[in-house]
Amino acid sequence: MEYLKVFVVGGLLCVIGQIILDTTKLTPAHILLTFLISGVVLGAIGLYEPLVKFGEAGATVPISGFGYALSKGAIEGAKSNGIIGVFVGGLKATAGGISAAILFGYIMAIVSEPKTKS
Amino acid sequence: MENMNNKEYQKYVEQKIPKPTYAKNMLFAFIVGGLICVFGQIIGNILSNYGLNKEKVAAGTSIILVFLGAFLTGLGVYDKIGKIGGAGAAIPITGFANSIVSPAMEFKKEGFIFGVASKMFNIAGPVLVYGVGSSVIVGILYLILTKGG
Amino acid sequence: MALKRIGTQTVKLSNPPSIISTASIVGPKEGEGPLKDYFDVILEDDLWGQDSFEKSEAKLQEEAIKLAIQNADLSPNQIEYLFSGDLLNQITSSGYAARQLAIPYFGLYGACSTMTESLSLGAMIVDGGFADKVVCATSSHFSSAERQFRFPLEYGAQRPFSSQWTVTGAGATVLSSTGKGPYITYVTTGKIQDYGLVDANNMGGAMAPAAIDTISQHFKDTGYNPEDYDLIITGDLASIGKSILLDLMKKAGYDLSKNYTDCGVKIFDNVKQDTHAGGSGCGCAAVVFNGYIYKEMVKGNLNRVLLVATGALHSSTSILQDESIPGIAHAVTIDNMVF
């Protein structure tokens, strides 16, 4: 049941993205940004939280979950450390993923070669 | 051709373009995106079974998924997943990793500073700029609103 | 007095230069396509032993030029001019190919129209008595074009159905003041046509008006009709552009349904090879002409062909600045006989 909820929530978020992709001229990069900012905004006004409670990884793994984590971190930072916390909180909450992307990205770039599509 | 203006021609061309296979694309986006999320959930569950707290589970799951996205990109597999899954492969955090690793690999020929390192955030850079930027604004608004109220 | 001009955009060559040899080199995917038997060299690996796709493309062009010269039993020092171009920034593939060849070199940028742009200029130079032997060449490479114009190779994006597949290939033609044909008899130079299309994933649509304009003008200037040709072939309009061209030419009173096709449609099997609308790139018209068309003309299966390579003259910067895509098309008539 838990996995089913994750699957459905995550799948549906991606379907929304696919619909935007297929009906507009937007690129996947635009979709990433749209979802991210939606996550930040929905997180800020408290609408993303219930989706995370219900769908768990289905809501946190999509990039909108990254946006949610950023805004949640900034708000929590504001609560505990005021204005400094606002600047520190968002990145602190998401630092793991970003650092991993930089390090693994660099390593992969060194050890592998792009292949022509066939 | 002479009796067609730009608008008319653009409209005419639009109806010549084959429409995407909406249903198939949506189905595959649903399955691929859903499966990646389920995979994230499994990783999260394993990590919490090891007794990690909520914060560590969240960070750990992101790190592992990012690693997998990067690894599959390096192997030349993620672009194939993306071709099938579309948004289902792009939206999960593994797609974010793909958007970082693919230009980094591609631009290695231009060197490690102006190639790999500077092109790495070609696609993902805007994500960080707008994500971090908007979250700071959210935090400031929160401060203003709570102080004001 | 420009004695050789007829009509407004066409030149009738009075000493038509002869095509004395050609060469075509293609990548692995093109080598699996329907025209595979017509190409001189099919690569097994599109890096061709080089360490970047750009270097591989320069080698493609250089080897195609050398092979064409060799096929004519000539050596590079007997060639008086080289006309070539490609898609990459500052046409580096052509510059680096020319660096190795030591032939006086004119670099051209006509995007995918470069094959007929170079043939037009080469033919006029020979006809005018400025040279006896010239080479016209161009190249493109899927992977070098993809990273310049689109996304990294390993990025997981879906390609829209209107998108085209850049041909990995190079073609070269040797023109001579003497020879037994086929000859270049007419040159119709196109004007830019821009109907405000901004979608770089639909180049066929952006370039079709240019091809329509140039072909109609060619008929007006020469007095020819579509039936006077065995084959009328555009460069890389692919399936969408081809259908637009057929439609709109018909509206203009020219029925091309019997003898018109497009190099981008011929080169791939779009369904089997998953190339969506078809092939594109300078190499598309180059290898279809220097491979398929030339060889069919030598066999006598085709006697008069109108080759109309088409180019989209945008850049990745101009697209980001919301500029529309200017299209261009240049036509040359290739005849087995001279009247």
PDB file of C-alpha atoms in Angstrom, chain B:
ATOM      1  CA  MET B   1       3.372  31.335 -51.383  1.00  0.00           C
ATOM      2  CA  GLU B   2       2.858  35.014 -52.304  1.00  0.00           C
ATOM      3  CA  ASN B   3      -0.675  35.058 -50.984  1.00  0.00           C
ATOM      4  CA  MET B   4       0.257  33.657 -47.574  1.00  0.00           C
ATOM      5  CA  ASN B   5       1.350  35.895 -44.726  1.00  0.00           C
ATOM      6  CA  ASN B   6       3.570  34.792 -41.832  1.00  0.00           C
ATOM      7  CA  LYS B   7       0.650  34.011 -39.511  1.00  0.00           C
ATOM      8  CA  GLU B   8      -1.151  31.926 -42.112  1.00  0.00           C
ATOM      9  CA  TYR B   9       1.994  30.008 -42.985  1.00  0.00           C
ATOM     10  CA  GLN B  10       2.803  29.314 -39.326  1.00  0.00           C
ATOM     11  CA  LYS B  11      -0.709  28.011 -38.762  1.00  0.00           C
ATOM     12  CA  TYR B  12      -0.506  25.857 -41.874  1.00  0.00           C
ATOM     13  CA  VAL B  13       2.868  24.386 -40.790  1.00  0.00           C
ATOM     14  CA  GLU B  14       1.550  23.662 -37.307  1.00  0.00           C
ATOM     15  CA  GLN B  15      -1.078  21.293 -38.668  1.00  0.00           C
ATOM     16  CA  LYS B  16       1.589  19.465 -40.711  1.00  0.00           C
ATOM     17  CA  ILE B  17       3.501  18.432 -37.599  1.00  0.00           C
ATOM     18  CA  PRO B  18       2.593  14.941 -36.384  1.00  0.00           C
ATOM     19  CA  LYS B  19       1.088  15.054 -32.895  1.00  0.00           C
ATOM     20  CA  PRO B  20       2.988  13.345 -30.085  1.00  0.00           C
ATOM     21  CA  THR B  21       1.614   9.967 -28.994  1.00  0.00           C
ATOM     22  CA  TYR B  22      -0.005  11.509 -25.909  1.00  0.00           C
ATOM     23  CA  ALA B  23      -1.428   8.382 -24.269  1.00  0.00           C
ATOM     24  CA  LYS B  24       1.705   6.313 -24.727  1.00  0.00           C
ATOM     25  CA  ASN B  25       3.981   9.132 -23.524  1.00  0.00           C
ATOM     26  CA  MET B  26       1.824   9.708 -20.448  1.00  0.00           C
ATOM     27  CA  LEU B  27       1.703   6.020 -19.609  1.00  0.00           C
ATOM     28  CA  PHE B  28       5.474   5.638 -19.851  1.00  0.00           C
ATOM     29  CA  ALA B  29       6.071   8.862 -17.900  1.00  0.00           C
ATOM     30  CA  PHE B  30       3.779   7.499 -15.184  1.00  0.00           C
ATOM     31  CA  ILE B  31       5.503   4.114 -15.008  1.00  0.00           C
ATOM     32  CA  VAL B  32       9.101   5.347 -15.217  1.00  0.00           C
ATOM     33  CA  GLY B  33       8.532   8.277 -12.829  1.00  0.00           C
ATOM     34  CA  GLY B  34       6.542   6.122 -10.426  1.00  0.00           C
ATOM     35  CA  LEU B  35       9.161   3.379 -10.382  1.00  0.00           C
ATOM     36  CA  ILE B  36      12.013   5.801  -9.682  1.00  0.00           C
ATOM     37  CA  CYS B  37      10.025   7.189  -6.737  1.00  0.00           C
ATOM     38  CA  VAL B  38       9.299   3.688  -5.428  1.00  0.00           C
ATOM     39  CA  PHE B  39      12.997   2.989  -5.664  1.00  0.00           C
ATOM     40  CA  GLY B  40      13.633   6.124  -3.607  1.00  0.00           C
ATOM     41  CA  GLN B  41      11.114   4.912  -1.043  1.00  0.00           C
ATOM     42  CA  ILE B  42      12.856   1.537  -0.785  1.00  0.00           C
ATOM     43  CA  ILE B  43      16.219   3.232  -0.225  1.00  0.00           C
ATOM     44  CA  GLY B  44      14.626   5.481   2.409  1.00  0.00           C
ATOM     45  CA  ASN B  45      13.105   2.497   4.197  1.00  0.00           C
ATOM     46  CA  ILE B  46      16.406   0.630   4.241  1.00  0.00           C
ATOM     47  CA  LEU B  47      18.181   3.694   5.627  1.00  0.00           C
ATOM     48  CA  SER B  48      15.620   4.161   8.411  1.00  0.00           C
ATOM     49  CA  ASN B  49      15.926   0.482   9.270  1.00  0.00           C
ATOM     50  CA  TYR B  50      19.573   1.209   9.923  1.00  0.00           C
ATOM     51  CA  GLY B  51      18.334   3.699  12.517  1.00  0.00           C
ATOM     52  CA  LEU B  52      19.079   6.913  10.657  1.00  0.00           C
ATOM     53  CA  ASN B  53      16.950   9.901  11.650  1.00  0.00           C
ATOM     54  CA  LYS B  54      14.526  11.574   9.276  1.00  0.00           C
ATOM     55  CA  GLU B  55      16.934  14.251   8.144  1.00  0.00           C
ATOM     56  CA  LYS B  56      19.683  11.764   7.410  1.00  0.00           C
ATOM     57  CA  VAL B  57      17.283   9.476   5.569  1.00  0.00           C
ATOM     58  CA  ALA B  58      16.185  12.346   3.311  1.00  0.00           C
ATOM     59  CA  ALA B  59      19.757  13.428   2.563  1.00  0.00           C
ATOM     60  CA  GLY B  60      20.977   9.851   2.169  1.00  0.00           C
ATOM     61  CA  THR B  61      18.193   8.984  -0.249  1.00  0.00           C
ATOM     62  CA  SER B  62      18.979  12.049  -2.382  1.00  0.00           C
ATOM     63  CA  ILE B  63      22.679  11.221  -2.400  1.00  0.00           C
ATOM     64  CA  ILE B  64      22.096   7.616  -3.457  1.00  0.00           C
ATOM     65  CA  LEU B  65      19.562   8.554  -6.159  1.00  0.00           C
ATOM     66  CA  VAL B  66      21.875  11.253  -7.481  1.00  0.00           C
ATOM     67  CA  PHE B  67      24.680   8.715  -7.591  1.00  0.00           C
ATOM     68  CA  LEU B  68      22.504   6.283  -9.530  1.00  0.00           C
ATOM     69  CA  GLY B  69      21.401   8.967 -11.970  1.00  0.00           C
ATOM     70  CA  ALA B  70      25.021   9.992 -12.505  1.00  0.00           C
ATOM     71  CA  PHE B  71      26.190   6.389 -12.826  1.00  0.00           C
ATOM     72  CA  LEU B  72      23.536   5.444 -15.381  1.00  0.00           C
ATOM     73  CA  THR B  73      24.337   8.602 -17.342  1.00  0.00           C
ATOM     74  CA  GLY B  74      28.007   7.643 -17.396  1.00  0.00           C
ATOM     75  CA  LEU B  75      27.137   4.171 -18.627  1.00  0.00           C
ATOM     76  CA  GLY B  76      25.097   5.716 -21.430  1.00  0.00           C
ATOM     77  CA  VAL B  77      21.810   4.271 -20.135  1.00  0.00           C
ATOM     78  CA  TYR B  78      19.983   7.303 -18.726  1.00  0.00           C
ATOM     79  CA  ASP B  79      19.416   8.940 -22.122  1.00  0.00           C
ATOM     80  CA  LYS B  80      17.649   5.749 -23.194  1.00  0.00           C
ATOM     81  CA  ILE B  81      15.488   5.797 -20.051  1.00  0.00           C
ATOM     82  CA  GLY B  82      14.744   9.446 -20.858  1.00  0.00           C
ATOM     83  CA  LYS B  83      13.759   8.639 -24.426  1.00  0.00           C
ATOM     84  CA  ILE B  84      11.160   6.188 -23.137  1.00  0.00           C
ATOM     85  CA  GLY B  85      10.114   7.872 -19.918  1.00  0.00           C
ATOM     86  CA  GLY B  86      10.229  11.516 -20.983  1.00  0.00           C
ATOM     87  CA  ALA B  87       9.180  13.670 -18.039  1.00  0.00           C
ATOM     88  CA  GLY B  88       9.131  10.491 -15.929  1.00  0.00           C
ATOM     89  CA  ALA B  89      12.910  10.392 -16.216  1.00  0.00           C
ATOM     90  CA  ALA B  90      13.502  14.148 -16.194  1.00  0.00           C
ATOM     91  CA  ILE B  91      11.534  15.188 -13.110  1.00  0.00           C
ATOM     92  CA  PRO B  92      12.901  12.823 -10.438  1.00  0.00           C
ATOM     93  CA  ILE B  93      16.167  13.900  -8.831  1.00  0.00           C
ATOM     94  CA  THR B  94      17.955  11.276 -10.963  1.00  0.00           C
ATOM     95  CA  GLY B  95      17.048  13.468 -13.950  1.00  0.00           C
ATOM     96  CA  PHE B  96      18.638  16.432 -12.191  1.00  0.00           C
ATOM     97  CA  ALA B  97      21.806  14.335 -11.888  1.00  0.00           C
ATOM     98  CA  ASN B  98      21.541  13.429 -15.575  1.00  0.00           C
ATOM     99  CA  SER B  99      21.309  17.109 -16.491  1.00  0.00           C
ATOM    100  CA  ILE B 100      24.573  17.731 -14.607  1.00  0.00           C
ATOM    101  CA  VAL B 101      26.586  14.714 -15.717  1.00  0.00           C
ATOM    102  CA  SER B 102      25.662  14.755 -19.412  1.00  0.00           C
ATOM    103  CA  PRO B 103      27.128  18.188 -20.231  1.00  0.00           C
ATOM    104  CA  ALA B 104      30.106  17.540 -17.919  1.00  0.00           C
ATOM    105  CA  MET B 105      30.959  14.398 -19.911  1.00  0.00           C
ATOM    106  CA  GLU B 106      30.279  15.995 -23.242  1.00  0.00           C
ATOM    107  CA  PHE B 107      32.509  19.017 -22.697  1.00  0.00           C
ATOM    108  CA  LYS B 108      35.498  17.159 -21.272  1.00  0.00           C
ATOM    109  CA  LYS B 109      37.246  17.782 -24.607  1.00  0.00           C
ATOM    110  CA  GLU B 110      37.289  21.503 -23.777  1.00  0.00           C
ATOM    111  CA  GLY B 111      39.301  20.849 -20.631  1.00  0.00           C
ATOM    112  CA  PHE B 112      38.599  20.383 -16.935  1.00  0.00           C
ATOM    113  CA  ILE B 113      37.998  24.022 -16.072  1.00  0.00           C
ATOM    114  CA  PHE B 114      36.177  25.599 -19.038  1.00  0.00           C
ATOM    115  CA  GLY B 115      34.830  22.242 -20.142  1.00  0.00           C
ATOM    116  CA  VAL B 116      33.752  19.877 -17.381  1.00  0.00           C
ATOM    117  CA  ALA B 117      33.446  22.309 -14.492  1.00  0.00           C
ATOM    118  CA  SER B 118      31.925  25.285 -16.249  1.00  0.00           C
ATOM    119  CA  LYS B 119      29.516  23.347 -18.492  1.00  0.00           C
ATOM    120  CA  MET B 120      28.385  21.054 -15.670  1.00  0.00           C
ATOM    121  CA  PHE B 121      25.639  23.497 -14.673  1.00  0.00           C
ATOM    122  CA  ASN B 122      24.594  24.362 -18.214  1.00  0.00           C
ATOM    123  CA  ILE B 123      21.135  22.888 -17.678  1.00  0.00           C
ATOM    124  CA  ALA B 124      21.055  22.492 -13.881  1.00  0.00           C
ATOM    125  CA  GLY B 125      22.424  25.947 -13.098  1.00  0.00           C
ATOM    126  CA  PRO B 126      19.051  27.673 -13.546  1.00  0.00           C
ATOM    127  CA  VAL B 127      17.533  25.089 -11.178  1.00  0.00           C
ATOM    128  CA  LEU B 128      19.903  26.160  -8.421  1.00  0.00           C
ATOM    129  CA  VAL B 129      19.581  29.863  -9.221  1.00  0.00           C
ATOM    130  CA  TYR B 130      15.788  29.911  -9.171  1.00  0.00           C
ATOM    131  CA  GLY B 131      15.415  27.280  -6.462  1.00  0.00           C
ATOM    132  CA  VAL B 132      17.778  28.871  -3.970  1.00  0.00           C
ATOM    133  CA  GLY B 133      16.753  32.390  -4.977  1.00  0.00           C
ATOM    134  CA  SER B 134      13.036  31.770  -4.542  1.00  0.00           C
ATOM    135  CA  SER B 135      13.515  29.890  -1.262  1.00  0.00           C
ATOM    136  CA  VAL B 136      15.403  32.834   0.222  1.00  0.00           C
ATOM    137  CA  ILE B 137      12.576  35.127  -0.856  1.00  0.00           C
ATOM    138  CA  VAL B 138      10.106  32.721   0.766  1.00  0.00           C
ATOM    139  CA  GLY B 139      12.127  32.867   4.012  1.00  0.00           C
ATOM    140  CA  ILE B 140      12.247  36.678   3.951  1.00  0.00           C
ATOM    141  CA  LEU B 141       8.496  36.876   3.296  1.00  0.00           C
ATOM    142  CA  TYR B 142       7.962  34.495   6.198  1.00  0.00           C
ATOM    143  CA  LEU B 143      10.003  36.760   8.492  1.00  0.00           C
ATOM    144  CA  ILE B 144       8.113  39.867   7.376  1.00  0.00           C
ATOM    145  CA  LEU B 145       4.705  38.247   7.669  1.00  0.00           C
ATOM    146  CA  THR B 146       5.308  36.647  11.080  1.00  0.00           C
ATOM    147  CA  LYS B 147       6.923  39.821  12.500  1.00  0.00           C
ATOM    148  CA  GLY B 148       4.109  41.901  11.029  1.00  0.00           C
ATOM    149  CA  GLY B 149       1.420  39.566  12.331  1.00  0.00           C
TER     150      GLY B 149
END
